[in-house]
Amino acid sequence: MRNPSEPRMSVEIISILVLVAVFVLGTTLSINMGVLAFVAAFAVGTLAADKSADEIVGGFPSNLFVILVGVTYLFAIAKSNGTVDWLVSVAIRIVGGRVVAIPWIMFLITAVLTAFGAVVPAAVAIIAPIAMGFATRYKISPVLMGLLVINGASAGGFSPLSIFGGITNGVVERSDLPGSPMTLFVASFVFNLLLSVVVFVIFGGRHLVRHKVTDEIAPTSGPGTVQAPVRLDHNRILTLVGIVGLAVGALFFDLDVGLLSLTVVVVLTLVSPSTTRDAVDRVAWTTVLLICGIVTYVSLLEDIGTVDYLGHGVAGIGVPLLGALLICLIGAAVSAFASTTGILGALIPLAVPFLQTGQVGAIGLITALALSSSVVDASPFSTSGALTVASAPPESRELVFKRLMAWGFTMIAVAPLVTWLVLVVPGWL
């Protein structure tokens, strides 16, 4: 029996250890991390924190759930009825068939999709197979193409309309910290653009300058197979109008992104049920479950005081700048092996008490943490990296895996240090 005089492990320590276990098990086993997080919230809340089921479920992010389902449902329809393929085809025609521009078109299209609200893994899942088809047809390095798609997704991923941006800005607002959604978005876009220039140089982009497409430009469904050019029909026109309406409504009229997306989905379904019938099956349910589970568990951590406990612990290091660097390194290292959406939901709240001390600029550190946690998505152990490897041609898949692993692990060390030096150390944000 335990001696009553012996120190008892605090509920805060228990909840942290359980969070670590969730990430380890979710990374090493074929178990959705969100499911693990829900079970962890139930176990810790009931057994260690004496919380009722209603109190535990009260942390479920209902608004975020609606956003995730609505946005991924809409873009599943856009992919299913060929709207995304039409956008890609038009983009290729605009550049006049210049092969050197194709990777950058993939970067921009993926950035636009995530900036308008598409979940990063969903955008990569849509664009990566198309991009790899172009890579095969025009002899572009699949590593180059894959990294520009991933970087493009991260570049647009922190817009005020996006999931990443919504999570980050929501935490800032709830914590009464100074925030700047546009600073976060611009910093993310510029950082990923510069990173893509480095990728372009390292992985053979300069050799594409002299190449030009001379045959008819159209997306490919596989090596050596050319589809007919994608043309607008009434379904694609309505989908484009719906996407533009979503952006206008959210940006200029402050309408809810999730509910507005579902409204567009309903209209498209009523108008053309045959082209939207299977779209609900393509909603990113795995991502929805992961994010909602992690956020629910983090809400429990906030409720029982674990967030304050960790934040004050980092602040107690005595060297604020060192604590800020440690937070960014933790975010990058964990995110390389898991979903960035889950990591953002977990780590940004943990940094809040540290930021409330005022020793480090809140906008600078939050932006650095967001960038550090997102640019490592190239790791093949992260969702976007895994999707890219799966989309690569079979003969190149092993090479793509190894190169993405090396690049992702390099970013674990480089991204936190660079963002810390630029955004945190000067103290200008």
Coordinates of C-alpha atoms in Angstrom, one line a residue:
M1 CA 0.0 0.0 0.0
R2 CA 1.1 3.6 -0.7
N3 CA 2.3 5.5 2.4
P4 CA -0.1 8.5 2.8
S5 CA 2.9 10.7 3.5
E6 CA 4.4 9.9 0.1
P7 CA 4.0 12.6 -2.6
R8 CA 1.2 11.8 -5.0
M9 CA 1.5 12.3 -8.7
S10 CA -0.5 15.4 -9.6
V11 CA -3.4 15.3 -12.1
E12 CA -1.4 17.7 -14.3
I13 CA 1.5 15.3 -14.6
I14 CA -0.9 12.4 -15.2
S15 CA -2.6 14.3 -18.0
I16 CA 0.7 15.3 -19.7
L17 CA 1.9 11.6 -19.6
V18 CA -1.4 10.5 -21.1
L19 CA -1.1 13.1 -23.8
V20 CA 2.4 11.8 -24.7
A21 CA 1.0 8.3 -24.7
V22 CA -1.7 9.4 -27.2
F23 CA 0.9 10.8 -29.6
V24 CA 3.2 7.8 -29.3
L25 CA 0.4 5.2 -29.8
G26 CA -1.2 7.2 -32.5
T27 CA 2.1 7.4 -34.4
T28 CA 3.2 3.8 -33.9
L29 CA -0.1 2.0 -34.2
S30 CA -2.9 2.0 -36.6
I31 CA -5.2 3.9 -34.3
N32 CA -6.7 7.3 -35.0
M33 CA -5.2 9.8 -32.6
G34 CA -8.5 11.5 -32.2
V35 CA -10.1 8.3 -30.9
L36 CA -7.3 7.9 -28.5
A37 CA -7.7 11.5 -27.3
F38 CA -11.4 11.0 -26.7
V39 CA -10.7 7.9 -24.6
A40 CA -7.9 9.7 -22.8
A41 CA -10.3 12.6 -22.0
F42 CA -12.8 10.1 -20.6
A43 CA -10.2 8.2 -18.5
V44 CA -8.3 11.2 -17.2
G45 CA -11.5 13.3 -16.6
T46 CA -13.3 10.5 -14.8
L47 CA -10.5 8.8 -12.9
A48 CA -8.0 11.6 -12.1
A49 CA -10.0 14.8 -12.3
D50 CA -13.4 13.8 -11.0
K51 CA -15.2 15.3 -14.0
S52 CA -18.6 14.3 -15.2
A53 CA -19.3 13.0 -18.7
D54 CA -21.1 16.3 -19.5
E55 CA -18.1 18.3 -18.4
I56 CA -15.8 16.2 -20.5
V57 CA -18.0 16.3 -23.7
G58 CA -18.5 20.0 -23.1
G59 CA -15.0 20.6 -24.5
F60 CA -16.0 19.1 -27.9
P61 CA -15.4 21.8 -30.6
S62 CA -18.8 21.8 -32.3
N63 CA -18.0 24.9 -34.4
L64 CA -14.8 23.4 -35.6
F65 CA -16.6 20.2 -36.4
V66 CA -19.0 22.0 -38.7
I67 CA -16.2 23.9 -40.4
L68 CA -14.2 20.7 -41.1
V69 CA -17.2 18.7 -42.4
G70 CA -18.6 21.6 -44.4
V71 CA -15.4 22.6 -46.1
T72 CA -14.1 19.0 -46.9
Y73 CA -17.6 18.1 -48.2
L74 CA -17.6 21.1 -50.6
F75 CA -14.1 20.3 -51.9
A76 CA -15.0 16.6 -52.3
I77 CA -17.8 17.7 -54.6
A78 CA -15.4 20.0 -56.4
K79 CA -13.0 17.1 -57.0
S80 CA -15.8 14.7 -57.9
N81 CA -17.4 16.9 -60.6
G82 CA -14.1 17.9 -62.2
T83 CA -14.0 21.6 -61.0
V84 CA -10.5 21.1 -59.5
D85 CA -9.2 19.5 -62.7
W86 CA -10.6 22.4 -64.7
L87 CA -8.8 24.9 -62.5
V88 CA -5.5 23.0 -62.9
S89 CA -6.0 22.8 -66.7
V90 CA -6.7 26.5 -67.0
A91 CA -3.7 27.3 -64.9
I92 CA -1.4 25.3 -67.1
R93 CA -2.8 27.0 -70.2
I94 CA -2.2 30.4 -68.7
V95 CA 1.6 29.7 -68.4
G96 CA 1.7 28.8 -72.1
G97 CA 3.0 25.3 -71.5
R98 CA 6.2 26.3 -69.8
V99 CA 7.3 23.2 -67.8
V100 CA 9.3 25.3 -65.4
A101 CA 6.0 27.0 -64.3
I102 CA 4.1 23.8 -63.6
P103 CA 5.5 23.1 -60.1
W104 CA 4.7 26.8 -59.2
I105 CA 1.2 26.4 -60.5
M106 CA 0.8 23.4 -58.2
F107 CA 2.1 25.5 -55.3
L108 CA -0.3 28.3 -56.0
I109 CA -3.4 26.2 -56.6
T110 CA -2.8 24.2 -53.4
A111 CA -2.2 27.5 -51.5
V112 CA -5.5 28.9 -52.9
L113 CA -7.4 25.8 -51.9
T114 CA -6.2 25.9 -48.3
A115 CA -6.4 29.7 -48.1
F116 CA -10.2 29.4 -48.9
G117 CA -10.7 26.8 -46.2
A118 CA -9.7 23.4 -47.5
V119 CA -8.1 21.2 -44.9
V120 CA -4.4 20.9 -45.6
P121 CA -4.4 17.1 -46.0
A122 CA -7.5 17.3 -48.1
A123 CA -5.9 19.8 -50.5
V124 CA -2.8 17.7 -50.7
A125 CA -4.9 14.6 -51.4
I126 CA -6.6 16.5 -54.2
I127 CA -3.6 18.1 -55.9
A128 CA -0.8 15.6 -55.3
P129 CA -2.1 12.9 -57.7
I130 CA -2.6 15.5 -60.4
A131 CA 0.9 17.0 -59.7
M132 CA 2.5 13.6 -59.9
G133 CA 0.8 13.0 -63.2
F134 CA 2.4 16.1 -64.5
A135 CA 5.8 15.2 -63.0
T136 CA 5.7 11.8 -64.8
R137 CA 4.6 13.3 -68.1
Y138 CA 7.0 16.2 -68.2
K139 CA 10.0 14.5 -66.4
I140 CA 9.9 16.8 -63.4
S141 CA 11.4 15.5 -60.1
P142 CA 8.6 13.9 -58.1
V143 CA 10.4 15.1 -54.9
L144 CA 10.3 18.7 -56.2
M145 CA 6.7 18.5 -57.2
G146 CA 5.6 16.8 -54.0
L147 CA 7.4 19.4 -51.8
L148 CA 5.9 22.4 -53.7
V149 CA 2.4 20.9 -53.2
I150 CA 3.1 20.4 -49.5
N151 CA 4.6 23.9 -49.1
G152 CA 1.7 25.4 -51.1
A153 CA -0.7 23.8 -48.7
S154 CA 1.1 25.2 -45.7
A155 CA 1.5 28.6 -47.4
G156 CA -2.3 29.1 -47.6
G157 CA -3.0 27.1 -44.5
F158 CA -2.9 30.0 -42.1
S159 CA -5.3 32.4 -43.8
P160 CA -8.2 33.7 -41.7
L161 CA -10.5 31.3 -43.6
S162 CA -8.4 28.2 -43.1
I163 CA -8.4 25.5 -40.5
F164 CA -4.9 26.2 -39.3
G165 CA -5.6 29.9 -39.1
G166 CA -8.9 29.3 -37.4
I167 CA -7.3 27.1 -34.7
T168 CA -4.4 29.5 -34.1
N169 CA -6.4 32.7 -34.2
G170 CA -9.2 31.2 -32.0
V171 CA -6.7 30.3 -29.3
V172 CA -5.2 33.8 -29.4
E173 CA -8.7 35.4 -29.1
R174 CA -9.9 33.2 -26.3
S175 CA -6.7 33.9 -24.3
D176 CA -6.9 37.7 -24.7
L177 CA -3.5 37.8 -26.4
P178 CA -2.5 40.3 -29.0
G179 CA -3.0 38.8 -32.4
S180 CA -2.6 39.6 -36.1
P181 CA -4.3 37.1 -38.4
M182 CA -2.9 38.8 -41.5
T183 CA 0.7 38.8 -40.1
L184 CA 0.3 35.0 -39.5
F185 CA -1.0 34.5 -43.0
V186 CA 1.6 36.7 -44.8
A187 CA 4.5 35.2 -42.7
S188 CA 3.3 31.7 -43.6
F189 CA 3.0 32.4 -47.3
V190 CA 6.4 34.2 -47.5
F191 CA 8.3 31.6 -45.5
N192 CA 6.9 28.7 -47.5
L193 CA 7.5 30.6 -50.8
L194 CA 11.2 31.1 -49.9
L195 CA 11.4 27.5 -48.8
S196 CA 10.1 26.4 -52.1
V197 CA 12.7 28.4 -53.9
V198 CA 15.3 26.5 -52.0
V199 CA 13.6 23.2 -52.9
F200 CA 13.4 24.3 -56.6
V201 CA 17.1 24.9 -56.7
I202 CA 18.1 21.7 -54.8
F203 CA 15.9 19.3 -56.7
G204 CA 16.6 20.1 -60.3
G205 CA 14.2 23.0 -61.0
R206 CA 16.8 24.9 -63.0
H207 CA 16.9 22.2 -65.6
L208 CA 13.3 22.8 -66.4
V209 CA 13.8 26.3 -67.7
R210 CA 14.6 25.2 -71.3
H211 CA 11.7 22.8 -71.5
K212 CA 8.3 23.7 -73.0
V213 CA 5.1 21.7 -73.5
T214 CA 4.3 21.4 -77.2
D215 CA 1.5 18.9 -77.2
E216 CA -2.1 19.5 -75.9
I217 CA -2.1 20.5 -72.3
A218 CA -4.3 18.3 -70.1
P219 CA -4.1 16.5 -66.8
T220 CA -2.9 12.9 -66.9
S221 CA -4.5 10.0 -65.2
G222 CA -1.3 8.0 -65.3
P223 CA 2.0 7.6 -67.1
G224 CA 1.5 7.9 -70.8
T225 CA -2.2 8.5 -70.6
V226 CA -3.7 11.8 -71.6
Q227 CA -7.3 12.8 -70.8
A228 CA -9.4 15.1 -72.9
P229 CA -9.1 18.8 -72.0
V230 CA -11.4 19.6 -69.0
R231 CA -14.1 22.0 -70.0
L232 CA -16.7 24.0 -68.0
D233 CA -20.2 22.6 -67.7
H234 CA -23.1 23.9 -65.6
N235 CA -22.1 21.7 -62.5
R236 CA -18.6 23.2 -62.5
I237 CA -19.8 26.7 -63.0
L238 CA -22.2 26.3 -60.1
T239 CA -19.4 24.9 -57.9
L240 CA -17.1 27.8 -58.8
V241 CA -19.8 30.3 -58.0
G242 CA -20.3 28.5 -54.7
I243 CA -16.6 28.6 -53.8
V244 CA -16.4 32.3 -54.7
G245 CA -19.6 32.9 -52.6
L246 CA -18.0 31.1 -49.7
A247 CA -15.0 33.4 -49.8
V248 CA -17.1 36.5 -50.2
G249 CA -19.5 35.6 -47.5
A250 CA -16.8 34.7 -45.0
L251 CA -14.4 37.6 -45.8
F252 CA -16.8 40.5 -46.3
F253 CA -20.0 39.5 -44.4
D254 CA -18.4 37.5 -41.5
L255 CA -20.6 34.5 -42.1
D256 CA -19.7 31.2 -40.6
V257 CA -17.4 29.2 -42.9
G258 CA -18.8 25.8 -41.9
L259 CA -22.5 26.6 -42.2
L260 CA -21.9 28.6 -45.4
S261 CA -20.0 25.6 -46.9
L262 CA -22.9 23.3 -46.0
T263 CA -25.3 25.7 -47.6
V264 CA -23.3 25.6 -50.9
V265 CA -23.2 21.8 -50.6
V266 CA -27.0 21.6 -50.2
V267 CA -27.6 23.8 -53.2
L268 CA -25.2 21.8 -55.4
T269 CA -26.8 18.6 -54.3
L270 CA -30.3 19.8 -55.0
V271 CA -29.3 21.1 -58.5
S272 CA -27.2 18.1 -59.5
P273 CA -27.7 15.1 -57.1
S274 CA -26.0 12.6 -59.5
T275 CA -22.6 14.4 -59.3
T276 CA -22.6 14.8 -55.5
R277 CA -24.0 11.5 -54.4
D278 CA -20.7 9.9 -53.3
A279 CA -19.1 13.1 -52.0
V280 CA -20.1 12.6 -48.4
D281 CA -18.0 9.5 -48.4
R282 CA -15.0 11.6 -49.3
V283 CA -15.3 14.0 -46.4
A284 CA -12.1 13.9 -44.4
W285 CA -13.7 12.0 -41.6
T286 CA -10.4 10.7 -40.3
T287 CA -9.1 14.3 -40.0
V288 CA -12.3 15.5 -38.4
L289 CA -12.1 12.8 -35.8
L290 CA -8.5 13.5 -35.1
I291 CA -8.9 17.2 -34.7
C292 CA -12.0 17.0 -32.6
G293 CA -10.5 14.4 -30.3
I294 CA -7.3 16.3 -29.7
V295 CA -9.2 19.6 -29.1
T296 CA -11.6 17.9 -26.7
Y297 CA -8.6 16.6 -24.7
V298 CA -6.9 19.9 -24.7
S299 CA -10.1 21.6 -23.4
L300 CA -9.9 19.1 -20.5
L301 CA -6.3 20.1 -19.9
E302 CA -7.3 23.7 -19.8
D303 CA -10.1 22.9 -17.4
I304 CA -8.0 21.0 -14.9
G305 CA -5.1 23.5 -15.0
T306 CA -2.5 21.6 -16.9
V307 CA -2.1 24.4 -19.5
D308 CA -1.2 26.9 -16.8
Y309 CA 1.0 24.3 -15.1
L310 CA 3.1 23.8 -18.2
G311 CA 3.1 27.4 -19.3
H312 CA 4.4 28.6 -15.9
G313 CA 7.0 25.8 -16.0
V314 CA 8.4 27.0 -19.3
A315 CA 8.3 30.6 -18.1
G316 CA 10.2 29.5 -15.0
I317 CA 13.2 28.5 -17.0
G318 CA 14.4 32.1 -16.4
V319 CA 15.5 32.6 -20.0
P320 CA 12.4 33.6 -22.0
L321 CA 14.1 33.4 -25.4
L322 CA 15.3 29.9 -24.6
G323 CA 11.8 28.8 -23.5
A324 CA 10.4 30.2 -26.8
L325 CA 12.9 28.2 -28.8
L326 CA 12.1 25.0 -26.8
I327 CA 8.4 25.4 -27.5
C328 CA 9.0 25.8 -31.3
L329 CA 11.3 22.7 -31.3
I330 CA 8.7 20.6 -29.5
G331 CA 6.1 21.6 -32.0
A332 CA 8.3 20.7 -35.0
A333 CA 9.5 17.4 -33.6
V334 CA 6.0 16.2 -32.6
S335 CA 4.3 17.4 -35.8
A336 CA 6.8 15.6 -38.0
F337 CA 5.3 12.3 -36.7
A338 CA 1.6 13.4 -36.4
S339 CA -1.0 15.7 -37.8
T340 CA -0.2 19.4 -37.6
T341 CA -3.8 20.2 -37.0
G342 CA -3.7 18.1 -33.8
I343 CA -0.4 19.6 -32.7
L344 CA -1.6 23.2 -33.2
G345 CA -4.6 22.4 -31.1
A346 CA -2.4 21.0 -28.3
L347 CA 0.7 23.1 -28.2
I348 CA -0.5 26.7 -28.8
P349 CA -2.7 26.5 -25.7
L350 CA 0.3 25.2 -23.7
A351 CA 2.2 28.3 -24.7
V352 CA -0.5 30.7 -23.6
P353 CA 0.6 31.1 -19.9
F354 CA 4.1 31.6 -21.0
L355 CA 3.0 34.3 -23.4
Q356 CA 0.8 36.0 -20.8
T357 CA 4.0 36.9 -18.8
G358 CA 4.8 39.4 -21.5
Q359 CA 8.5 38.4 -21.7
V360 CA 8.2 37.4 -25.3
G361 CA 6.1 38.9 -28.1
A362 CA 2.9 36.9 -28.5
I363 CA 2.5 37.5 -32.2
G364 CA 6.1 36.6 -33.0
L365 CA 6.1 33.4 -30.9
I366 CA 2.7 32.1 -32.1
T367 CA 3.7 32.7 -35.7
A368 CA 7.1 31.0 -35.2
L369 CA 5.4 28.0 -33.5
A370 CA 2.8 27.8 -36.2
L371 CA 5.4 27.8 -39.0
S372 CA 7.7 25.4 -37.1
S373 CA 4.8 22.9 -36.7
S374 CA 3.6 23.1 -40.3
V375 CA 6.7 23.1 -42.5
V376 CA 7.7 19.6 -41.2
D377 CA 4.5 18.2 -42.9
A378 CA 6.9 17.0 -45.6
S379 CA 7.9 14.2 -43.3
P380 CA 6.4 10.9 -44.7
F381 CA 5.3 10.2 -41.2
S382 CA 3.0 13.2 -41.3
T383 CA -0.3 13.2 -43.2
S384 CA 0.7 15.4 -46.1
G385 CA 4.0 13.6 -46.6
A386 CA 2.3 10.2 -46.5
L387 CA -0.2 11.4 -49.1
T388 CA 2.5 12.6 -51.4
V389 CA 4.5 9.4 -51.1
A390 CA 1.3 7.4 -51.9
S391 CA 0.7 9.6 -55.0
A392 CA 4.2 9.2 -56.4
P393 CA 4.8 6.8 -59.3
P394 CA 5.5 3.3 -58.0
E395 CA 9.0 3.3 -59.4
S396 CA 9.8 6.5 -57.6
R397 CA 8.0 5.9 -54.3
E398 CA 11.0 4.6 -52.3
L399 CA 13.1 7.6 -53.5
V400 CA 10.4 10.1 -52.6
F401 CA 10.0 8.5 -49.2
K402 CA 13.7 8.8 -48.4
R403 CA 14.0 12.3 -49.7
L404 CA 10.9 13.5 -47.8
M405 CA 12.1 11.9 -44.7
A406 CA 15.5 13.6 -44.9
W407 CA 13.9 17.0 -45.7
G408 CA 11.3 16.7 -43.0
F409 CA 13.9 15.8 -40.3
T410 CA 16.1 18.7 -41.5
M411 CA 13.1 21.1 -41.1
I412 CA 12.8 19.9 -37.4
A413 CA 16.1 21.6 -36.7
V414 CA 16.1 24.4 -39.2
A415 CA 12.5 25.8 -39.1
P416 CA 12.3 26.5 -35.3
L417 CA 15.8 28.1 -35.3
V418 CA 15.1 30.3 -38.4
T419 CA 11.6 31.4 -37.3
W420 CA 12.9 32.0 -33.7
L421 CA 15.7 34.2 -35.0
V422 CA 13.5 36.2 -37.3
L423 CA 10.3 36.5 -35.5
V424 CA 11.0 36.1 -31.8
V425 CA 14.6 37.3 -31.0
P426 CA 14.2 40.8 -32.5
G427 CA 11.0 41.4 -30.4
W428 CA 9.3 43.4 -33.2
L429 CA 6.1 41.3 -33.1

